[in-house]
Coordinates of C-alpha atoms and ligand atoms in Angstrom, one line a residue:
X261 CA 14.4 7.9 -29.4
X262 CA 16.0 10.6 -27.7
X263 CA 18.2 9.8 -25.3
X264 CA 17.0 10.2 -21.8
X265 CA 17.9 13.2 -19.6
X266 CA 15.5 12.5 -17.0
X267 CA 13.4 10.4 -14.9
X268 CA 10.3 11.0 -13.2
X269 CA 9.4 8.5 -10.2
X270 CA 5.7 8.0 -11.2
X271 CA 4.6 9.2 -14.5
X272 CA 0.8 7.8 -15.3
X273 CA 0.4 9.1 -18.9
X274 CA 1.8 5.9 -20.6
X275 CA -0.5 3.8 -18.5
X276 CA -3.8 6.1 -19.3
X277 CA -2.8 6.8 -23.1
X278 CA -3.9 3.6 -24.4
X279 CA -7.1 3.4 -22.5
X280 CA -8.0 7.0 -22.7
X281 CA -11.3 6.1 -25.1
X282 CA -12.2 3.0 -22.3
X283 CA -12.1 5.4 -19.9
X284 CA -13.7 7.9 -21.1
X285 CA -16.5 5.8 -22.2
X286 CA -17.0 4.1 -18.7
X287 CA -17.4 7.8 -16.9
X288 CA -19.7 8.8 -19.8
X289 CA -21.9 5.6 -19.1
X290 CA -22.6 6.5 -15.8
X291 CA -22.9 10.5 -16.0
X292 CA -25.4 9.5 -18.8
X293 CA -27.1 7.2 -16.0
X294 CA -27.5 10.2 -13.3
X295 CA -26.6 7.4 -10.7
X296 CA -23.8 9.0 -8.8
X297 CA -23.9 6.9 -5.8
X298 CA -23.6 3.3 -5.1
X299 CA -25.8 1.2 -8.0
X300 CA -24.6 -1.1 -10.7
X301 CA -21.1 0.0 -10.9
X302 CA -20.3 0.0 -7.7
X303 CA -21.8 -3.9 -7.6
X304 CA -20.0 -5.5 -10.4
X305 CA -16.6 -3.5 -9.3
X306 CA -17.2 -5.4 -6.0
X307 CA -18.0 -8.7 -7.8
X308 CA -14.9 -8.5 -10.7
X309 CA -12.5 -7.3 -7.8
X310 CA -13.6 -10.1 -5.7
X311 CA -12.8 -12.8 -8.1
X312 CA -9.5 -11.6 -9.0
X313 CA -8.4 -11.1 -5.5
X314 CA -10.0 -14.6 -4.3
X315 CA -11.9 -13.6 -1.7
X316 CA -15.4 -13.8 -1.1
X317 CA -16.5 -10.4 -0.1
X318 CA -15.3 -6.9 -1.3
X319 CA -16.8 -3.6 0.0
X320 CA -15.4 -0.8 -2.1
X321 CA -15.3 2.3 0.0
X322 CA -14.2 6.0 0.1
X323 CA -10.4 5.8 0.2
X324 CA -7.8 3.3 1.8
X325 CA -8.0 5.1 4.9
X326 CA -11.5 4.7 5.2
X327 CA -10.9 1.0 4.6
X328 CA -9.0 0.7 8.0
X329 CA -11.5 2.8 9.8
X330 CA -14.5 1.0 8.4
X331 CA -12.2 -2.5 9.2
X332 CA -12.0 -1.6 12.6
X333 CA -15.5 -0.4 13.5
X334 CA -16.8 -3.5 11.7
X335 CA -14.7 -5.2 14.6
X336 CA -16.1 -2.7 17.2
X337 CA -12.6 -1.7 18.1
X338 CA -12.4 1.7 19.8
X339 CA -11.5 3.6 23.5
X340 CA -9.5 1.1 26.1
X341 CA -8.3 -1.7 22.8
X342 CA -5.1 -1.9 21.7
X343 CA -4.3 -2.4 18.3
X344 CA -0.8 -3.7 17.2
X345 CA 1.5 -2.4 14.2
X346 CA 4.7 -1.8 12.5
X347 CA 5.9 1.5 13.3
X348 CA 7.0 1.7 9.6
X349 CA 4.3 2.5 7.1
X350 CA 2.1 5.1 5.9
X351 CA 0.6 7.6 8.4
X352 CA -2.8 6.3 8.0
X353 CA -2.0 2.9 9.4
X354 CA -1.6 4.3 12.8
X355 CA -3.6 7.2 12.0
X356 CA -6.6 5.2 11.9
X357 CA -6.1 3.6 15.5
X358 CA -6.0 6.9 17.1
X359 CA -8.4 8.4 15.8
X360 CA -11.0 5.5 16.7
X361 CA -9.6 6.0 20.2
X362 CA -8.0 3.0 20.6
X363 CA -4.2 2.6 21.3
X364 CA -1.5 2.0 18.7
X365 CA 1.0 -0.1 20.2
X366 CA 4.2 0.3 17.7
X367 CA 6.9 -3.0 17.1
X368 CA 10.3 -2.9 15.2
X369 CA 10.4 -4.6 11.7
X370 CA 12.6 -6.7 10.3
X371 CA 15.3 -5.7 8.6
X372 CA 15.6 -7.5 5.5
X373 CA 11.6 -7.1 4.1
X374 CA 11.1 -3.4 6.0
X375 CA 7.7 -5.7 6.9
X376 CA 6.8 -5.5 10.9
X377 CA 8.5 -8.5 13.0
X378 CA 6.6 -11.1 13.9
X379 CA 8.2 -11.7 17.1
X380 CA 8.3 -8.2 18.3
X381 CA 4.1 -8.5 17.8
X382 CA 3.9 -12.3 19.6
X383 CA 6.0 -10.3 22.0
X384 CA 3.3 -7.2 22.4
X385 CA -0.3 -8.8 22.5
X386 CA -1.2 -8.5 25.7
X387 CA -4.8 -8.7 27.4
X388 CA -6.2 -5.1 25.6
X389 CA -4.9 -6.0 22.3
X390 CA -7.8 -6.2 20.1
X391 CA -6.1 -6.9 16.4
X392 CA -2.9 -6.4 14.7
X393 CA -2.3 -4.5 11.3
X394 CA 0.7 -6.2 9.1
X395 CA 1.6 -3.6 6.3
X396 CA 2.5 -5.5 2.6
X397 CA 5.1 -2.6 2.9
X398 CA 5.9 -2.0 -0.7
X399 CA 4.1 -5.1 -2.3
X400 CA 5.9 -7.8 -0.6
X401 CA 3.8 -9.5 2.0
X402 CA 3.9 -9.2 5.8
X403 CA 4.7 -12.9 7.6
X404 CA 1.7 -14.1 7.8
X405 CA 1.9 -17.3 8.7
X406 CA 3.7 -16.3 12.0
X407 CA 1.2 -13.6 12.2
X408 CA -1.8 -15.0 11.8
X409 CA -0.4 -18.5 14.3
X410 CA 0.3 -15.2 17.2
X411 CA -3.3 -14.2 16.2
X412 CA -5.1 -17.0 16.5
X413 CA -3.5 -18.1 20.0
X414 CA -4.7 -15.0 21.4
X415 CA -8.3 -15.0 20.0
X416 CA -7.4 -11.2 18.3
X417 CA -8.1 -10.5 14.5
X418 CA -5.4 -9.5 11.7
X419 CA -6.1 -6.6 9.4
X420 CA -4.0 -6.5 6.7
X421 CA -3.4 -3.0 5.3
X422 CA -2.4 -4.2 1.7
X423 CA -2.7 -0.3 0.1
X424 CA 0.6 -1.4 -1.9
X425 CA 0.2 -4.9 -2.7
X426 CA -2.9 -5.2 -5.1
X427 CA -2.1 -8.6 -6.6
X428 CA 0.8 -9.5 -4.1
X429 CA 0.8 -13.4 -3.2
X430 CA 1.6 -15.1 0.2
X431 CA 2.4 -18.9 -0.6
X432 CA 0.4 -18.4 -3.8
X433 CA -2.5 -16.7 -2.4
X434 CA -3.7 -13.0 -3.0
X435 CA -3.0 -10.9 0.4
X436 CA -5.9 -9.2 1.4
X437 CA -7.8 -12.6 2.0
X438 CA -5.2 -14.3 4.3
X439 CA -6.3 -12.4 7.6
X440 CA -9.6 -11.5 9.1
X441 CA -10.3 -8.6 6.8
X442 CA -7.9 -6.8 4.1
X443 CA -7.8 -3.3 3.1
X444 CA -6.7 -1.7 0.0
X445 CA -6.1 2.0 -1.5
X446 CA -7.1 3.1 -5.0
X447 CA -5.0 6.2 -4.4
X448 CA -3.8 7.3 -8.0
X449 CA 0.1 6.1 -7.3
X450 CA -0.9 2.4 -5.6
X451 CA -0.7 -0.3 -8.5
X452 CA -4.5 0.2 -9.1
X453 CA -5.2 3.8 -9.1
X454 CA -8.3 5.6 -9.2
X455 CA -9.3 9.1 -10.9
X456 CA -9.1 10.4 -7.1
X457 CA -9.5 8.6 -3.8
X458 CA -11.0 5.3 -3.5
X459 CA -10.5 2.4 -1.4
X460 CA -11.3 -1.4 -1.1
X461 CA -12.3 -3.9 2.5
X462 CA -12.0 -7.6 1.6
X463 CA -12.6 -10.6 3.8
X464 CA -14.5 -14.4 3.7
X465 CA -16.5 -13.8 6.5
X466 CA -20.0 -13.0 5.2
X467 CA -21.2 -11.7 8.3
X468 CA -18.0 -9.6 8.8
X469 CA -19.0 -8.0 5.4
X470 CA -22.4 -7.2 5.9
X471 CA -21.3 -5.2 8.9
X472 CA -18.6 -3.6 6.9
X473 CA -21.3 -2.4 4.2
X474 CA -23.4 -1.2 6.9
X475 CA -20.3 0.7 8.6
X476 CA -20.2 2.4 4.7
X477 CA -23.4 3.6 5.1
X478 CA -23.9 5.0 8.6
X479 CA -24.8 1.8 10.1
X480 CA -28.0 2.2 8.3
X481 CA -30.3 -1.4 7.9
X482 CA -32.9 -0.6 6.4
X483 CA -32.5 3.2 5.4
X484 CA -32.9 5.8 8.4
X485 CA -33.2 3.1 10.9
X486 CA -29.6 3.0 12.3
X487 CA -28.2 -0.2 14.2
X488 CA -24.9 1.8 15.2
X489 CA -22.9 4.5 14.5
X490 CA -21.2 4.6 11.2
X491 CA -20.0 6.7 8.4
X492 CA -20.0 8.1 4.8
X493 CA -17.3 5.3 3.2
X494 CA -19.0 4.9 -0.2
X495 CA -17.0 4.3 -3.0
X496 CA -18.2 6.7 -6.0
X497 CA -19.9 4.9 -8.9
X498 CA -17.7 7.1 -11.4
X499 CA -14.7 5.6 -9.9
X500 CA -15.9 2.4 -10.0
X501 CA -16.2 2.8 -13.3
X502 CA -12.9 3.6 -14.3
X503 CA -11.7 1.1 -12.0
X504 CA -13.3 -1.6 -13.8
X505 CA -11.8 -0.6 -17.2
X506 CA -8.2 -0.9 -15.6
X507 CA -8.5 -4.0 -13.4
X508 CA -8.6 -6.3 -16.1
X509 CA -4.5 -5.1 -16.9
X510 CA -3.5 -5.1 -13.8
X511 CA -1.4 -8.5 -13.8
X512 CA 0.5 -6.7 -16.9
X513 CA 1.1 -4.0 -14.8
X514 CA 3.0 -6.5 -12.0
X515 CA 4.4 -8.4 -15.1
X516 CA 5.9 -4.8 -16.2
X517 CA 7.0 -3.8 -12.5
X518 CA 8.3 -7.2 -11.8
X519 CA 10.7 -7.0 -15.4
X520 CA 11.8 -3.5 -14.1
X521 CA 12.9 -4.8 -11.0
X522 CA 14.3 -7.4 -12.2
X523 CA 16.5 -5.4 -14.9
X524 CA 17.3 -3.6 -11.8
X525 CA 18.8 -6.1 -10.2
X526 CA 21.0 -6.9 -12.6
X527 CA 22.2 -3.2 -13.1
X528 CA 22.6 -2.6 -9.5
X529 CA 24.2 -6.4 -8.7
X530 CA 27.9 -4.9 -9.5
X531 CA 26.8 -2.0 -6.5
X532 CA 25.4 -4.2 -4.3
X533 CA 28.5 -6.7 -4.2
X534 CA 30.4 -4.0 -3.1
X535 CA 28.4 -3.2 -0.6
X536 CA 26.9 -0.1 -1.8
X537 CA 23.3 -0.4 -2.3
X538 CA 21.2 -2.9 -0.8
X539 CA 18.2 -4.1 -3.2
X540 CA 14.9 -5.1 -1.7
X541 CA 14.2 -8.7 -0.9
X542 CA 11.6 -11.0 -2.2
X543 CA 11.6 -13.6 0.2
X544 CA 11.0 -17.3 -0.8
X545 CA 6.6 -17.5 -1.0
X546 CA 6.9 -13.5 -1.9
X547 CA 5.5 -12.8 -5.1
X548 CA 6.0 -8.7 -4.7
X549 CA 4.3 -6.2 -6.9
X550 CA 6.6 -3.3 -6.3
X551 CA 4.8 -0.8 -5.9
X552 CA 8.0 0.8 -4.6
X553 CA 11.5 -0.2 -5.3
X554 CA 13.3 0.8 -2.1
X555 CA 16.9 0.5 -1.8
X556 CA 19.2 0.8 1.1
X557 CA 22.3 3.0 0.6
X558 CA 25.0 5.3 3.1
X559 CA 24.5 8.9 2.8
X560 CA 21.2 8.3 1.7
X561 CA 20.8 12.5 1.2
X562 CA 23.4 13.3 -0.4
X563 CA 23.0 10.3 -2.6
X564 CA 19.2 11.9 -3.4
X565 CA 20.4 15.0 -3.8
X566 CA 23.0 13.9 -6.0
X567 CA 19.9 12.1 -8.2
X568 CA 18.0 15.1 -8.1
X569 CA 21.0 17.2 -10.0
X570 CA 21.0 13.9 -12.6
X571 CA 17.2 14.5 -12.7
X572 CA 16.2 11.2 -11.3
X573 CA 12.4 11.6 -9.3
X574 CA 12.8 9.3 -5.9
X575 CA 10.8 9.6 -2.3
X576 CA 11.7 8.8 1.0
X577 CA 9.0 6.3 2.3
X578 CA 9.0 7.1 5.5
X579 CA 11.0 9.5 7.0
X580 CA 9.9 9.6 10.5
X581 CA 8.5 6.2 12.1
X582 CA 5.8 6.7 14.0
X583 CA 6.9 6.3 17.3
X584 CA 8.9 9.4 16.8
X585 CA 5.9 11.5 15.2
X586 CA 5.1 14.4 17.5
X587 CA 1.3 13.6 17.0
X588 CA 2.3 10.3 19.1
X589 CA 4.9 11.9 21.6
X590 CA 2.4 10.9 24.4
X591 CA 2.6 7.1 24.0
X592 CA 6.3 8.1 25.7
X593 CA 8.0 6.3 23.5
X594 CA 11.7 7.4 22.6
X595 CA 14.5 7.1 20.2
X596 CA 16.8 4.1 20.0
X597 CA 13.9 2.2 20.9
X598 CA 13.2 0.8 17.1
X599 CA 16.4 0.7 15.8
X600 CA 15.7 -1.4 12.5
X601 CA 12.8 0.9 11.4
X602 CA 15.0 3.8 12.6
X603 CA 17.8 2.6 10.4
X604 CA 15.5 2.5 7.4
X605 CA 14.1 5.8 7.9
X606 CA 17.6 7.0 7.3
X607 CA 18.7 5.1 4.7
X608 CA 16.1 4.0 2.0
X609 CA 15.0 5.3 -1.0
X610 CA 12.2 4.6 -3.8
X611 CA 13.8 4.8 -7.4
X612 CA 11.2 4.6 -10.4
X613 CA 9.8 1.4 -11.0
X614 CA 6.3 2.1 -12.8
X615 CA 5.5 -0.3 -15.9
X616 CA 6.1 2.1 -19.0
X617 CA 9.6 2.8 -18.0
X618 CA 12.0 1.6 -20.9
X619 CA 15.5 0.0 -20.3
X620 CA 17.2 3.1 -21.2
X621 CA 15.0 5.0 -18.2
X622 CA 16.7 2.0 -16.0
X623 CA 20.0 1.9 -17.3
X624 CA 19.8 5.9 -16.9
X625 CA 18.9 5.7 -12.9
X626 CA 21.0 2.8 -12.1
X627 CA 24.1 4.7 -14.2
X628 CA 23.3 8.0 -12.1
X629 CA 23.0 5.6 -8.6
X630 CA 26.3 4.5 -9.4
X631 CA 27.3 7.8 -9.8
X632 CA 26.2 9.3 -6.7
X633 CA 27.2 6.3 -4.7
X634 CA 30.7 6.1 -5.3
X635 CA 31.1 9.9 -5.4
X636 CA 33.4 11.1 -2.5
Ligands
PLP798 C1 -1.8 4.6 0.6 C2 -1.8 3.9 1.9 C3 -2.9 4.0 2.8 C4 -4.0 4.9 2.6 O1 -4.7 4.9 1.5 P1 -5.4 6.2 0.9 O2 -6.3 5.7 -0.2 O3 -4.4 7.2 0.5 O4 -6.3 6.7 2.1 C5 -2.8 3.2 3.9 N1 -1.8 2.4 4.2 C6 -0.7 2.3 3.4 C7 0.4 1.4 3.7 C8 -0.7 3.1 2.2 O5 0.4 3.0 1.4

C-alpha cells in the first residue's frame, strides 16, 4: 500500500466495486421488464425495507424531501398550522413546512447531541401547532421519549425526519417507527444511497399509510378519480432495484462506520482531553450510524483550511441555522436568539467516516487534526 496523501470525505467506489455485477443485473431486470413505474420492485423494496426497519408500512417515494411533504399532507397540515423543529438540520426540514404554507416554528438544540431540545419544543407547542419534526441529526436519535410524552399531551403528531439515521436505534428500536410517521432519504451520501434521488415514509398506522400512497399518487383512488390534492412522489422501480441489492449490507455498513468512529475516538482521545476537539456523543439508548462524524473545535476555519492544505475532504453541516436564513427573515427572528445551534454552526465539522476507509486513512486525518489544531 502506498502511503496515504489524501482523504476524500465520501468516496462510494469501494462500496459499489464489489456489487457492481448485482447492480447491474438488478437495473437490467427491470429495463428488460419495460416497467418503469411503480410495479413489482417498487412492492418488495417496500416489503424488505419494512422488515428490516420494524415497521409496518413503508411507502417508498421520490426523494427525502418528498417524504416530509407527502408526511405532512397525509396529516392535512398546511396554511394557519404550526409545525415545530430544530433550527439545526438540513434545509429541507424546514423547507418542507413553508412551502406547504404552514409555519416553522424554530427551537434551540442541545448542545451535547446537536439533536433539537426537548424542552425548548414542550416549551413552543402552543394551540396552532400541528406536529413536531425531531432530526436523527447525524445518525444519533432525537429524544424521543420526551418528545413523543410533549406530543402526546398535546394531541399533535411527531415526524421524524431520519434522512441520516437508516438503521439508528432508540432504546433498541429502529427510528423511523417510534413517532407517528418517519421519513428517510436515499440521497447517494445518506447510509443507504440510491443511483439518484429517492426517498422512504414509514409509520404503523395502516390508515395513515394508505393516505400517504395516495398523497404519492395525486390523491388518486381509483385512477383519475381524485379524493384530494396530491403529488408525483413515486419512487422509480430502477431505483428500487438497486436499492434492494444494497439493503441487505447495510448493517455492515453501520458495523464499518461504527469501527471508524470508534478508531476515532481513540486517535482523537489525547485532543479531546486537552480540550481541543470535542467528539460527538452517543448517548446511553443511542445506537448512532454516523452518517456524519462531527466534531467541535476553535477556529473551526482555519482548522478546515488547514485540512484542506493536508488534503483531508470535510463539510460544514450547517453553516447557517435556519432562523438566520434570509428565506426565513420574516418569521422576525434574530441573532443570539439560539445560541447552542449558533455555537455549532461555527464550530463543527464532518471528517470522513464512510465504511471502506482503512486505519491509515484515520490515523492520516486524526494526525493532520492534530496538526491544524495545535498550530498557532
Ligand atoms: C438529506 C436530508 C433530507 C432530504 O433528503 P433528499 O433525499 O436530499 O431530498 C432531509 N432531511 C435531512 C436531515 C437530510 O439530511
Amino acid at each position: 500500500m502506498p502511503p496515504v496523501t489524501s482523504v476524500p470525505l465520501l468516496d462510494l467506489q469501494g462500496q459499489y466495486r464489489p456489487l457492481r455485477d448485482d447492480i447491474l443485473r438488478a437495473i437490467e431486470r427491470v429495463c428488460d421488464s419495460q416497467r418503469f413505474i411503480m410495479g413489482p420492485e417498487v412492492e418488495a423494496f417496500e416489503r424488505e425495507v419494512a422488515a428490516a426497519l420494524q415497521v409496518r408500512e413503508a411507502v417508498g417515494v421520490s426523494s427525502g424531501t418528498d417524504a416530509l411533504l407527502a408526511a405532512m399532507m397525509a396529516l392535512g397540515i398546511g396554511p394557519g398550522d404550526e409545525v415545530i423543529t430544530s433550527t439545526y438540520s438540513f434545509f429541507a426540514t424546514a423547507g418542507c413546512i413553508a412551502r406547504l404554507g404552514a409555519r416553522p416554528v424554530f427551537v434551540d438544540i442541545d448542545p451535547v447531541t446537536y439533536n433539537i431540545d426537548p424542552h425548548a419544543v414542550a416549551a413552543a407547542i402552543g394551540p396552532k401547532t400541528r406536529a413536531i419534526i425531531p432530526v436523527h441529526l447525524y445518525g444519533c436519535s432525537a429524544a424521543m421519549d420526551e418528545l413523543l410524552a410533549a406530543a402526546n399531551g398535546a394531541g399533535i403528531a411527531v415526524i421524524e425526519d431520519a434522512a441520516q439515521a437508516i438503521g439508528s436505534l432508540y432504546r433498541g428500536r429502529p427510528v423511523g417507527g417510534l413517532g407517528t410517521l418517519g421519513c428517510f432519504s436515499f440521497f447517494p451520501s445518506k447510509n443507504l444511497g440510491a443511483f439518484g434521488d429517492g426517498g422512504l415514509v414509514t409509520t404503523n398506522d395502516a390508515a395513515l399509510a394508505h393516505r400517504v400512497r395516495l398523497v404519492r399518487n395525486h390523491g388518486a383512488e381509483p385512477k383519475y378519480f381524485h379524493k384530494f390534492v396530491g403529488a408525483n412522489f413515486r419512487l422509480d422501480a430502477l431505483q428500487a432495484a438497486v436499492l434492494r441489492v444494497k439493503l441487505p449490507h447495510l448493517p455492515a455498513w453501520t458495523e464499518g462506520r461504527r469501527r471508524n468512529a470508534a478508531r476515532y475516538r481513540e486517535l482523537l482521545a489525547p485532543l479531546e482531553e486537552r480540550g481541543l476537539v470535542r467528539l460527538p456523543a452517543e448517548p446511553v439508548g443511542c445506537f448512532h450510524i454516523y452518517n456524519q462524524f462531527v466534531v467541535r473545535v476553535d477556529r473551526r476555519d482555519e482548522v478546515r483550511a488547514e485540512l484542506e492544505r493536508r488534503r483531508v475532504g470535510t463539510e460544514i453541516y450547517y453553516p447557517v441555522p435556519f432562523h438566520l436564513q434570509e428565506c426565513f427573515a420574516h418569521l422576525g427572528y434574530r441573532r443570539g436568539q439560539f445560541p447552542r445551534a449558533e455555537d455549532a454552526a461555527d464550530h463543527t465539522l464532518a471528517l470522513p467516516i464512510f465504511g471502506e476507509l482503512t486505519d491509515d486513512h484515520l490515523c492520516y486525518v486524526a494526525e493532520a487534526l492534530a496538526a491544524a489544531v495545535t498550530a498557532s
